[in-house]
Coordinates of N, CA, C and O in Angstrom, one line a residue:
M62 N 143.4 102.7 70.9 CA 143.0 104.0 70.5 C 142.6 104.0 69.0 O 143.2 103.4 68.2
A63 N 141.5 104.6 68.7 CA 140.9 104.6 67.4 C 141.8 105.2 66.3 O 141.7 104.8 65.1
V64 N 142.6 106.1 66.6 CA 143.4 106.8 65.6 C 144.5 105.9 65.0 O 145.0 106.2 64.0
E65 N 144.7 104.8 65.7 CA 145.8 103.8 65.2 C 145.5 103.4 63.8 O 146.4 103.1 63.0
Q66 N 144.2 103.2 63.5 CA 143.8 102.7 62.1 C 144.2 103.8 61.1 O 144.7 103.4 60.0
L67 N 144.1 105.0 61.4 CA 144.5 106.1 60.5 C 146.0 106.0 60.3 O 146.5 106.1 59.2
I68 N 146.8 105.9 61.4 CA 148.2 105.9 61.3 C 148.7 104.6 60.5 O 149.6 104.8 59.7
E69 N 148.1 103.5 60.8 CA 148.5 102.3 60.1 C 148.2 102.4 58.6 O 149.0 102.0 57.8
A70 N 147.1 102.9 58.3 CA 146.7 103.1 56.9 C 147.7 104.0 56.2 O 148.1 103.8 55.1
R71 N 148.0 105.1 56.8 CA 149.0 106.1 56.3 C 150.3 105.4 56.0 O 150.9 105.6 54.9
K72 N 150.8 104.8 57.0 CA 152.1 104.1 56.9 C 152.1 103.0 55.9 O 153.1 102.8 55.2
A73 N 151.0 102.3 55.8 CA 150.9 101.2 54.8 C 151.0 101.7 53.4 O 151.5 101.0 52.5
K74 N 150.6 102.9 53.2 CA 150.7 103.5 51.9 C 152.0 104.3 51.7 O 152.3 104.9 50.6
G75 N 152.9 104.2 52.7 CA 154.2 104.9 52.6 C 154.1 106.4 52.6 O 155.0 107.0 52.1
L76 N 153.1 106.9 53.3 CA 152.9 108.4 53.3 C 153.4 108.9 54.7 O 153.2 108.3 55.7
T77 N 153.9 110.1 54.7 CA 154.3 110.8 55.9 C 153.1 111.7 56.3 O 152.2 111.9 55.5
Q78 N 153.1 112.2 57.5 CA 152.1 113.2 57.9 C 152.1 114.4 57.0 O 151.1 114.9 56.6
R79 N 153.3 114.8 56.6 CA 153.4 115.9 55.7 C 152.8 115.6 54.3 O 152.1 116.5 53.7
D80 N 152.9 114.4 53.8 CA 152.3 114.0 52.5 C 150.7 114.2 52.6 O 150.1 114.7 51.8
V81 N 150.2 113.6 53.7 CA 148.7 113.6 53.9 C 148.3 115.0 54.1 O 147.3 115.5 53.5
A82 N 149.0 115.8 54.9 CA 148.6 117.2 55.1 C 148.6 118.0 53.7 O 147.6 118.8 53.5
A83 N 149.6 117.8 52.9 CA 149.6 118.4 51.6 C 148.4 118.1 50.7 O 147.8 118.9 50.1
R84 N 148.0 116.8 50.8 CA 146.9 116.3 50.0 C 145.6 117.0 50.5 O 144.6 117.1 49.8
L85 N 145.6 117.3 51.8 CA 144.4 117.9 52.4 C 144.5 119.5 52.3 O 143.5 120.1 52.8
S86 N 145.6 120.0 51.8 CA 145.8 121.5 51.9 C 145.7 122.0 53.3 O 145.1 123.1 53.5
K87 N 146.4 121.3 54.2 CA 146.4 121.6 55.6 C 147.9 121.7 56.0 O 148.7 121.0 55.4
P88 N 148.2 122.3 57.1 CA 149.5 122.3 57.7 C 149.8 120.9 58.3 O 148.9 120.2 58.7
P89 N 151.1 120.5 58.3 CA 151.4 119.2 58.9 C 150.9 119.0 60.3 O 150.6 117.9 60.8
S90 N 150.8 120.1 61.1 CA 150.4 120.0 62.4 C 148.9 119.5 62.5 O 148.5 119.0 63.5
F91 N 148.1 119.7 61.5 CA 146.8 119.2 61.5 C 146.7 117.7 61.6 O 146.0 117.2 62.4
V92 N 147.5 117.1 60.8 CA 147.6 115.6 60.9 C 148.3 115.1 62.2 O 147.8 114.2 62.8
A93 N 149.3 115.8 62.6 CA 150.1 115.4 63.8 C 149.1 115.5 65.0 O 149.1 114.6 65.8
K94 N 148.4 116.6 65.1 CA 147.5 116.7 66.3 C 146.4 115.6 66.3 O 146.0 115.1 67.3
I95 N 145.9 115.2 65.1 CA 145.0 114.1 65.1 C 145.6 112.8 65.5 O 145.1 112.1 66.3
E96 N 146.8 112.6 65.0 CA 147.5 111.3 65.3 C 148.0 111.2 66.8 O 148.1 110.1 67.3
V97 N 148.2 112.3 67.5 CA 148.6 112.2 68.9 C 147.4 112.3 69.8 O 147.5 112.3 71.0
G98 N 146.2 112.5 69.2 CA 145.0 112.6 70.0 C 144.6 113.9 70.6 O 143.8 114.1 71.4
E99 N 145.3 115.0 70.1 CA 145.0 116.3 70.5 C 143.8 116.9 69.8 O 143.2 117.9 70.3
R100 N 143.4 116.3 68.7 CA 142.3 116.8 67.9 C 141.5 115.7 67.4 O 142.0 114.7 66.9
R101 N 140.2 115.8 67.6 CA 139.2 114.9 67.0 C 138.8 115.3 65.6 O 138.9 116.5 65.3
V102 N 138.3 114.4 64.8 CA 137.8 114.7 63.5 C 136.4 114.4 63.4 O 135.9 113.4 64.0
D103 N 135.7 115.1 62.6 CA 134.3 114.8 62.3 C 134.2 113.8 61.1 O 135.3 113.5 60.5
I104 N 133.1 113.4 60.8 CA 132.9 112.3 59.7 C 133.4 112.8 58.4 O 134.0 112.1 57.6
I105 N 133.1 114.1 58.1 CA 133.6 114.7 56.8 C 135.1 114.7 56.7 O 135.7 114.3 55.7
E106 N 135.7 115.1 57.8 CA 137.2 115.1 57.8 C 137.7 113.7 57.7 O 138.8 113.5 57.1
F107 N 137.1 112.8 58.4 CA 137.5 111.4 58.4 C 137.5 110.9 56.9 O 138.5 110.2 56.5
I108 N 136.4 111.2 56.2 CA 136.4 110.7 54.8 C 137.5 111.4 54.0 O 138.1 110.7 53.2
A109 N 137.7 112.7 54.2 CA 138.7 113.4 53.4 C 140.1 112.8 53.7 O 140.9 112.6 52.8
I110 N 140.4 112.5 55.0 CA 141.7 111.9 55.4 C 141.8 110.5 54.7 O 142.9 110.2 54.2
A111 N 140.8 109.7 54.8 CA 140.8 108.4 54.2 C 141.1 108.5 52.7 O 142.0 107.7 52.2
R112 N 140.5 109.4 52.0 CA 140.7 109.6 50.6 C 142.1 110.1 50.3 O 142.8 109.7 49.3
A113 N 142.6 111.0 51.2 CA 144.0 111.5 51.0 C 145.0 110.4 51.2 O 146.0 110.4 50.5
I114 N 144.7 109.5 52.1 CA 145.6 108.3 52.3 C 145.5 107.4 51.1 O 146.5 106.7 50.8
G115 N 144.3 107.3 50.5 CA 144.1 106.4 49.4 C 143.6 105.1 49.9 O 143.8 104.0 49.3
T116 N 142.8 105.1 51.0 CA 142.2 103.9 51.6 C 140.7 104.1 51.5 O 140.2 105.2 51.8
P117 N 140.0 103.1 51.0 CA 138.5 103.2 51.0 C 138.0 103.5 52.4 O 138.3 102.9 53.4
E118 N 137.2 104.6 52.5 CA 136.7 105.1 53.8 C 135.9 104.0 54.6 O 136.0 104.0 55.8
M119 N 135.2 103.2 53.8 CA 134.4 102.2 54.5 C 135.3 101.1 55.2 O 135.0 100.6 56.3
N120 N 136.3 100.8 54.5 CA 137.3 99.8 55.1 C 137.9 100.4 56.4 O 138.0 99.7 57.4
L121 N 138.3 101.6 56.3 CA 138.9 102.3 57.5 C 137.9 102.4 58.6 O 138.2 102.2 59.8
L122 N 136.7 102.8 58.2 CA 135.6 103.0 59.2 C 135.3 101.6 59.9 O 135.2 101.5 61.1
Q123 N 135.3 100.6 59.1 CA 135.0 99.2 59.7 C 136.1 98.8 60.6 O 135.8 98.3 61.7
A124 N 137.4 99.1 60.3 CA 138.5 98.8 61.2 C 138.4 99.6 62.5 O 138.6 99.0 63.6
L125 N 138.0 100.8 62.3 CA 137.9 101.7 63.5 C 136.7 101.2 64.4 O 136.9 101.1 65.6
L126 N 135.6 100.9 63.8 CA 134.5 100.4 64.6 C 134.8 99.1 65.3 O 134.4 98.9 66.5
S127 N 135.5 98.2 64.7 CA 135.8 96.9 65.3 C 136.8 97.1 66.4 O 136.9 96.2 67.3
S128 N 137.5 98.2 66.5 CA 138.5 98.4 67.5 C 138.0 99.1 68.7 O 138.6 99.2 69.8
L129 N 136.8 99.6 68.6 CA 136.2 100.4 69.8 C 135.6 99.5 70.8 O 135.0 98.5 70.5
P130 N 135.6 99.9 72.0 CA 134.9 99.2 73.1 C 133.4 99.3 72.9 O 132.9 100.2 72.2
A131 N 132.6 98.4 73.5 CA 131.2 98.5 73.4 C 130.6 99.8 73.9 O 129.6 100.3 73.4
V132 N 131.2 100.3 75.0 CA 130.7 101.6 75.6 C 131.8 102.6 75.4 O 133.0 102.3 75.8
L133 N 131.5 103.8 74.8 CA 132.5 104.8 74.6 C 132.3 105.9 75.6 O 131.2 106.3 76.0
E134 N 133.4 106.5 76.1 CA 133.3 107.7 76.9 C 133.6 108.9 76.0 O 134.4 108.9 75.2
I135 N 132.7 109.9 76.2 CA 132.9 111.1 75.4 C 133.1 112.3 76.3 O 132.9 112.3 77.5

């Protein structure tokens, strides 16, 4: 699952979902729904989340891309 990179990056920085949500000025449920796969994010939100976590967005994107299968179902 692609969201695993976001979760791993958040935990590696020692941040809770609540911490990330506060940095984004969003409710904790915003991050929780993303992490359990109930909500998808667009590229702008992805960049904002990466920055809130404190991880270079290109590193996170590269990790995400390498984890995806060759063919994606949408």
